[in-house]
Coordinates of N, CA and C in Angstrom, one line a residue:
X1 N 24.0 239.2 44.3 CA 23.8 240.6 44.3 C 23.8 241.1 45.7
X2 N 24.5 242.1 45.9 CA 24.5 242.7 47.2 C 23.2 243.5 47.4
X3 N 22.8 243.7 48.7 CA 21.5 244.4 48.9 C 21.6 245.8 48.4
X4 N 22.8 246.4 48.4 CA 22.9 247.8 47.9 C 22.6 247.9 46.4
X5 N 23.1 246.9 45.7 CA 22.8 246.9 44.2 C 21.4 246.7 44.0
X6 N 20.8 245.8 44.7 CA 19.3 245.5 44.6 C 18.5 246.7 44.9
X7 N 18.9 247.4 46.0 CA 18.2 248.6 46.3 C 18.2 249.7 45.3
X8 N 19.4 249.9 44.7 CA 19.6 250.9 43.6 C 18.8 250.5 42.4
X9 N 18.7 249.2 42.0 CA 17.9 248.8 40.9 C 16.5 249.0 41.1
X10 N 16.0 248.7 42.3 CA 14.6 248.9 42.6 C 14.2 250.4 42.6
X11 N 15.1 251.2 43.2 CA 14.9 252.6 43.3 C 14.7 253.2 41.9
X12 N 15.4 252.7 40.9 CA 15.3 253.3 39.6 C 14.0 252.9 38.8
X13 N 13.3 251.9 39.3 CA 12.2 251.4 38.5 C 10.9 251.3 39.3
X14 N 10.9 251.5 40.6 CA 9.7 251.2 41.4 C 8.6 252.2 41.0
X15 N 8.9 253.5 40.7 CA 7.9 254.4 40.3 C 7.1 254.0 39.0
X16 N 7.9 253.4 38.1 CA 7.2 252.9 36.9 C 6.4 251.7 37.1
X17 N 6.8 250.9 38.1 CA 6.1 249.7 38.5 C 4.7 250.1 39.1
X18 N 4.7 251.2 39.9 CA 3.4 251.8 40.4 C 2.5 252.2 39.2
X19 N 3.1 252.9 38.3 CA 2.3 253.3 37.1 C 1.8 252.1 36.4
X20 N 2.6 251.0 36.3 CA 2.2 249.8 35.6 C 1.1 249.1 36.4
X21 N 1.1 249.1 37.7 CA 0.0 248.6 38.5 C -1.3 249.3 38.3
X22 N -1.2 250.6 38.1 CA -2.4 251.5 37.9 C -2.9 251.6 36.5
X23 N -2.2 251.0 35.5 CA -2.6 251.1 34.1 C -3.9 250.4 33.8
X24 N -4.3 249.4 34.6 CA -5.5 248.6 34.4 C -6.7 249.1 35.1
X25 N -6.4 249.6 36.4 CA -7.6 250.0 37.2 C -7.0 250.8 38.4
X26 N -7.9 251.7 38.9 CA -7.5 252.5 40.1 C -7.2 251.5 41.3
X27 N -6.4 251.9 42.2 CA -6.1 251.0 43.4 C -5.8 251.9 44.6
X28 N -6.0 251.4 45.7 CA -5.7 252.1 47.0 C -4.3 251.7 47.4
X29 N -3.8 252.6 48.2 CA -2.4 252.5 48.6 C -2.0 251.1 49.2
X30 N -2.8 250.6 50.1 CA -2.5 249.3 50.7 C -2.4 248.2 49.7
X31 N -3.3 248.2 48.7 CA -3.3 247.1 47.7 C -2.0 247.3 46.8
X32 N -1.7 248.5 46.5 CA -0.5 248.8 45.7 C 0.8 248.3 46.4
X33 N 0.8 248.6 47.7 CA 2.0 248.2 48.5 C 2.1 246.6 48.6
X34 N 0.9 246.0 48.8 CA 0.9 244.5 48.8 C 1.6 243.9 47.6
X35 N 1.2 244.4 46.4 CA 1.7 243.9 45.2 C 3.2 244.2 45.0
X36 N 3.6 245.4 45.4 CA 5.0 245.7 45.3 C 5.9 244.9 46.3
X37 N 5.4 244.7 47.5 CA 6.1 243.8 48.5 C 6.1 242.4 48.0
X38 N 5.0 241.9 47.4 CA 5.0 240.6 46.9 C 6.1 240.4 45.8
X39 N 6.3 241.4 45.0 CA 7.3 241.3 43.9 C 8.7 241.6 44.4
X40 N 8.8 242.0 45.7 CA 10.1 242.4 46.2 C 10.6 243.7 45.8
X41 N 9.7 244.6 45.4 CA 10.1 245.9 44.9 C 10.2 247.0 46.0
X42 N 9.5 246.8 47.1 CA 9.6 247.7 48.2 C 9.6 246.8 49.5
X43 N 10.1 247.3 50.6 CA 10.2 246.6 51.8 C 8.9 246.7 52.7
X44 N 8.3 247.8 52.6 CA 7.1 248.0 53.5 C 6.2 249.1 52.9
X45 N 5.0 249.2 53.4 CA 4.1 250.2 53.0 C 4.6 251.6 53.3
X46 N 5.4 251.8 54.3 CA 5.9 253.1 54.6 C 6.7 253.8 53.5
X47 N 7.3 253.0 52.7 CA 8.1 253.6 51.6 C 7.2 254.0 50.4
X48 N 6.0 253.5 50.4 CA 5.1 253.8 49.2 C 4.5 255.2 49.2
X49 N 4.1 255.7 50.4 CA 3.3 256.9 50.4 C 4.2 258.1 49.9
X50 N 5.4 258.2 50.3 CA 6.2 259.3 49.7 C 6.4 259.2 48.2
X51 N 6.5 258.0 47.7 CA 6.5 257.7 46.3 C 5.2 258.2 45.6
X52 N 4.1 257.8 46.2 CA 2.8 258.2 45.6 C 2.7 259.8 45.6
X53 N 3.2 260.4 46.7 CA 3.1 261.9 46.7 C 4.0 262.5 45.6
X54 N 5.1 261.9 45.3 CA 6.0 262.4 44.2 C 5.2 262.2 42.9
X55 N 4.6 261.1 42.7 CA 3.9 260.8 41.4 C 2.7 261.8 41.2
X56 N 2.0 262.1 42.3 CA 1.0 263.1 42.3 C 1.5 264.4 42.0
X57 N 2.6 264.8 42.6 CA 3.1 266.2 42.4 C 3.6 266.3 40.9
X58 N 4.0 265.2 40.3 CA 4.5 265.2 38.9 C 3.3 265.2 37.9
X59 N 2.1 265.0 38.4 CA 0.9 264.9 37.6 C 0.7 263.5 36.9
X60 N 1.4 262.5 37.4 CA 1.4 261.2 36.8 C 0.2 260.3 37.3
X61 N -0.2 260.6 38.5 CA -1.4 260.0 39.1 C -2.3 261.0 39.8
X62 N -3.5 260.7 40.0 CA -4.4 261.5 40.8 C -5.0 260.6 41.9
X63 N -5.5 261.2 43.0 CA -6.1 260.5 44.1 C -7.5 261.0 44.3
X64 N -8.4 260.0 44.7 CA -9.7 260.4 45.2 C -10.1 259.5 46.3
X65 N -10.8 260.1 47.3 CA -11.3 259.4 48.4 C -12.6 258.7 48.1
X66 N -12.7 257.4 48.5 CA -13.9 256.6 48.4 C -14.5 256.4 49.8
X67 N -15.6 257.1 50.1 CA -16.1 257.1 51.4 C -17.4 256.2 51.5
X68 N -17.5 255.3 50.5 CA -18.7 254.5 50.4 C -19.1 253.6 51.6
X69 N -18.2 252.8 52.0 CA -18.6 251.8 53.0 C -17.6 251.6 54.2
X70 N -16.8 252.6 54.5 CA -15.9 252.4 55.6 C -15.9 253.6 56.5
X71 N -15.5 253.4 57.8 CA -15.4 254.6 58.6 C -14.2 255.5 58.2
X72 N -13.2 254.8 57.7 CA -12.0 255.6 57.2 C -12.0 255.4 55.7
X73 N -12.2 256.5 54.9 CA -12.2 256.4 53.5 C -10.8 256.0 52.9
X74 N -10.9 255.2 51.9 CA -9.7 254.7 51.2 C -9.4 255.8 50.1
X75 N -8.1 256.0 49.9 CA -7.7 256.9 48.8 C -7.3 256.0 47.6
X76 N -8.0 256.2 46.5 CA -7.8 255.4 45.3 C -6.9 256.3 44.4
X77 N -5.9 255.6 43.8 CA -5.0 256.3 42.9 C -5.3 255.8 41.5
X78 N -5.2 256.8 40.5 CA -5.5 256.5 39.1 C -4.4 257.1 38.3
X79 N -4.1 256.4 37.2 CA -3.1 256.9 36.3 C -3.7 258.0 35.4
X80 N -2.9 259.1 35.2 CA -3.4 260.2 34.3 C -2.9 259.9 32.9
X81 N -3.3 260.7 32.0 CA -2.8 260.6 30.6 C -1.3 260.8 30.6
X82 N -0.8 261.7 31.3 CA 0.6 262.0 31.4 C 1.3 260.8 32.0
X83 N 0.7 260.2 33.0 CA 1.3 259.0 33.6 C 1.4 257.8 32.6
X84 N 0.3 257.7 31.9 CA 0.3 256.6 30.8 C 1.4 256.8 29.8
X85 N 1.6 258.1 29.4 CA 2.6 258.4 28.4 C 4.0 258.1 29.0
X86 N 4.2 258.5 30.2 CA 5.5 258.2 30.9 C 5.8 256.7 31.0
X87 N 4.7 255.9 31.3 CA 4.8 254.5 31.3 C 5.2 253.9 30.0
X88 N 4.6 254.4 28.9 CA 4.9 254.0 27.6 C 6.3 254.3 27.2
X89 N 6.8 255.5 27.6 CA 8.2 255.9 27.3 C 9.2 254.9 28.0
X90 N 8.8 254.6 29.3 CA 9.6 253.7 30.1 C 9.7 252.3 29.4
X91 N 8.6 251.8 28.9 CA 8.6 250.5 28.2 C 9.5 250.5 27.0
X92 N 9.4 251.6 26.2 CA 10.2 251.7 25.0 C 11.7 251.7 25.3
X93 N 12.1 252.3 26.4 CA 13.5 252.4 26.8 C 13.9 251.2 27.6
X94 N 13.0 250.6 28.4 CA 13.4 249.5 29.3 C 13.8 248.2 28.5
X95 N 13.1 247.8 27.5 CA 13.4 246.6 26.8 C 14.7 246.6 26.2
X96 N 15.1 247.6 25.4 CA 16.5 247.6 24.8 C 17.5 247.7 25.9
X97 N 17.3 248.4 27.0 CA 18.2 248.5 28.1 C 18.4 247.2 28.7
X98 N 17.4 246.5 29.1 CA 17.5 245.2 29.7 C 18.2 244.2 28.8
X99 N 17.9 244.2 27.5 CA 18.6 243.3 26.6 C 20.1 243.6 26.6
X100 N 20.5 244.9 26.6 CA 21.9 245.3 26.6 C 22.6 244.8 27.8
X101 N 21.9 245.0 29.0 CA 22.5 244.6 30.3 C 22.7 243.1 30.3
X102 N 21.7 242.4 29.8 CA 21.8 240.9 29.8 C 22.9 240.5 28.9
X103 N 23.1 241.1 27.7 CA 24.1 240.7 26.8 C 25.5 241.0 27.4
X104 N 25.7 242.0 28.1 CA 27.0 242.4 28.7 C 27.3 241.5 29.9
X105 N 26.3 241.2 30.7 CA 26.5 240.4 31.9 C 26.3 238.9 31.8
X106 N 25.9 238.4 30.7 CA 25.7 237.0 30.5 C 26.9 236.2 30.7
X107 N 26.9 235.2 31.6 CA 28.1 234.4 31.9 C 28.5 233.4 30.8
X108 N 27.6 233.1 29.9 CA 27.9 232.0 29.0 C 28.5 232.5 27.7
X109 N 28.5 233.8 27.4 CA 29.1 234.2 26.1 C 29.5 235.7 26.2
X110 N 30.6 236.1 25.6 CA 30.9 237.5 25.6 C 30.0 238.3 24.6
X111 N 29.7 239.5 24.9 CA 28.8 240.3 24.0 C 29.5 240.5 22.7
X112 N 28.6 240.4 21.6 CA 29.1 240.6 20.3 C 29.2 242.1 20.0
X113 N 30.2 242.5 19.2 CA 30.4 243.9 18.8 C 29.1 244.4 18.1
X114 N 28.6 245.5 18.5 CA 27.4 246.1 17.9 C 26.1 245.5 18.4
X115 N 26.2 244.6 19.4 CA 25.0 244.0 19.9 C 24.2 244.8 20.8
X116 N 24.7 245.9 21.4 CA 24.0 246.7 22.4 C 22.8 247.4 21.8
X117 N 22.6 247.6 20.5 CA 21.4 248.2 20.0 C 20.5 247.2 19.7

């Protein structure tokens, strides 16, 4: 896979991956970026904050500052009900889509007619 193809694939799903990371518990930006870098979904933390801003503007996540024990408060991000609904829609569409792509691109057998659904 060329890096351009990989970048386009990541670009299309990374926002949903952030929603997926937040579905279990709130997290601060650095922790989110560590997980996304670990999975190879982003290259650096610098790409995360514009993405978080877009998700906030869309109402899919909210942020709150935690000033409890540090000189510089951490901003924790939480999934909203709308964000949870968007993540569920993504899941419902992603699985059949991934199966169709796998069927069409599999090297060991040609796709069967009608197999895309």
